[in-house]
Protein backbone atom coordinates (compact mmCIF):
# COMPACT_ATOMS: atom_id res chain seq x y z
CA ASP A 1 -5.47 -10.99 -2.63
CA THR A 2 -2.69 -8.54 -1.76
CA ALA A 3 -4.94 -6.56 0.49
CA GLY A 4 -3.88 -3.40 -1.41
CA GLN A 5 -0.40 -3.39 0.33
CA GLU A 6 2.10 -1.70 -1.91
CA ARG A 7 4.88 -4.20 -0.97
CA PHE A 8 2.80 -6.86 -2.66
CA GLN A 9 1.82 -4.80 -5.69
CA ALA A 10 4.54 -6.24 -7.95
CA LEU A 11 3.02 -9.80 -7.45
CA GLY A 12 -0.32 -8.75 -9.02
CA PRO A 13 0.56 -9.61 -12.65
CA LEU A 14 1.49 -13.05 -11.54
CA TYR A 15 -2.14 -13.69 -10.41
CA TYR A 16 -4.10 -11.94 -12.97
CA ARG A 17 -2.35 -12.67 -16.34
CA ASP A 18 -4.72 -14.36 -18.68
CA ALA A 19 -7.72 -13.37 -16.52
CA ASN A 20 -11.07 -12.52 -18.08
CA GLY A 21 -12.28 -10.46 -15.20
CA ALA A 22 -11.40 -9.14 -11.67
CA LEU A 23 -13.13 -8.18 -8.50
CA LEU A 24 -11.82 -4.90 -7.00
CA VAL A 25 -12.79 -4.59 -3.42
CA PHE A 26 -12.37 -1.40 -1.48
CA ASP A 27 -12.95 -0.59 2.17
CA ILE A 28 -16.00 1.76 2.21
CA THR A 29 -14.60 3.37 5.54
CA ASP A 30 -11.22 4.21 3.97
CA GLU A 31 -11.19 6.87 1.20
CA ASP A 32 -7.63 6.04 0.13
CA SER A 33 -8.75 2.45 -0.50
CA PHE A 34 -11.43 3.78 -2.95
CA SER A 35 -9.01 6.12 -4.63
CA ARG A 36 -6.57 3.21 -5.23
CA VAL A 37 -9.25 1.52 -7.32
CA LYS A 38 -8.59 3.80 -10.20
CA GLY A 39 -5.02 2.65 -10.35
CA TRP A 40 -5.95 -0.98 -10.24
CA VAL A 41 -8.47 -0.35 -13.21
CA LYS A 42 -5.68 1.33 -15.25
CA GLN A 43 -3.20 -1.55 -14.55
CA LEU A 44 -5.64 -4.25 -15.14
CA LYS A 45 -6.89 -2.68 -18.47
CA ARG A 46 -3.16 -2.16 -19.58
CA MET A 47 -2.33 -5.71 -18.77
CA LEU A 48 -5.70 -7.50 -19.89
CA GLY A 49 -7.17 -5.06 -22.48
CA ASP A 50 -10.12 -2.95 -22.44
CA ASP A 51 -12.53 -5.76 -22.77
CA VAL A 52 -11.62 -7.20 -19.27
CA VAL A 53 -14.66 -7.55 -16.93
CA LEU A 54 -14.27 -5.56 -13.78
CA CYS A 55 -16.56 -5.50 -10.79
CA ILE A 56 -16.00 -2.90 -7.99
CA VAL A 57 -17.23 -4.03 -4.62
CA ALA A 58 -17.66 -1.96 -1.45
CA ASN A 59 -16.68 -3.80 1.66
CA LYS A 60 -17.51 -3.26 5.41
CA ILE A 61 -21.05 -2.00 4.91
């Protein structure tokens, strides 16, 4: 969990290499949080392949 902070983004690949899936959680009260999900999806598919299982979750409902 990097909380979406850019300074920790470089650490992501260390955590999700060899993963079969990922939960992408965004803050429903923050439009930028939702916008960043697209970037995470692209990065995860690039690193793990198109078959990776992704679940997008809205938080703070």
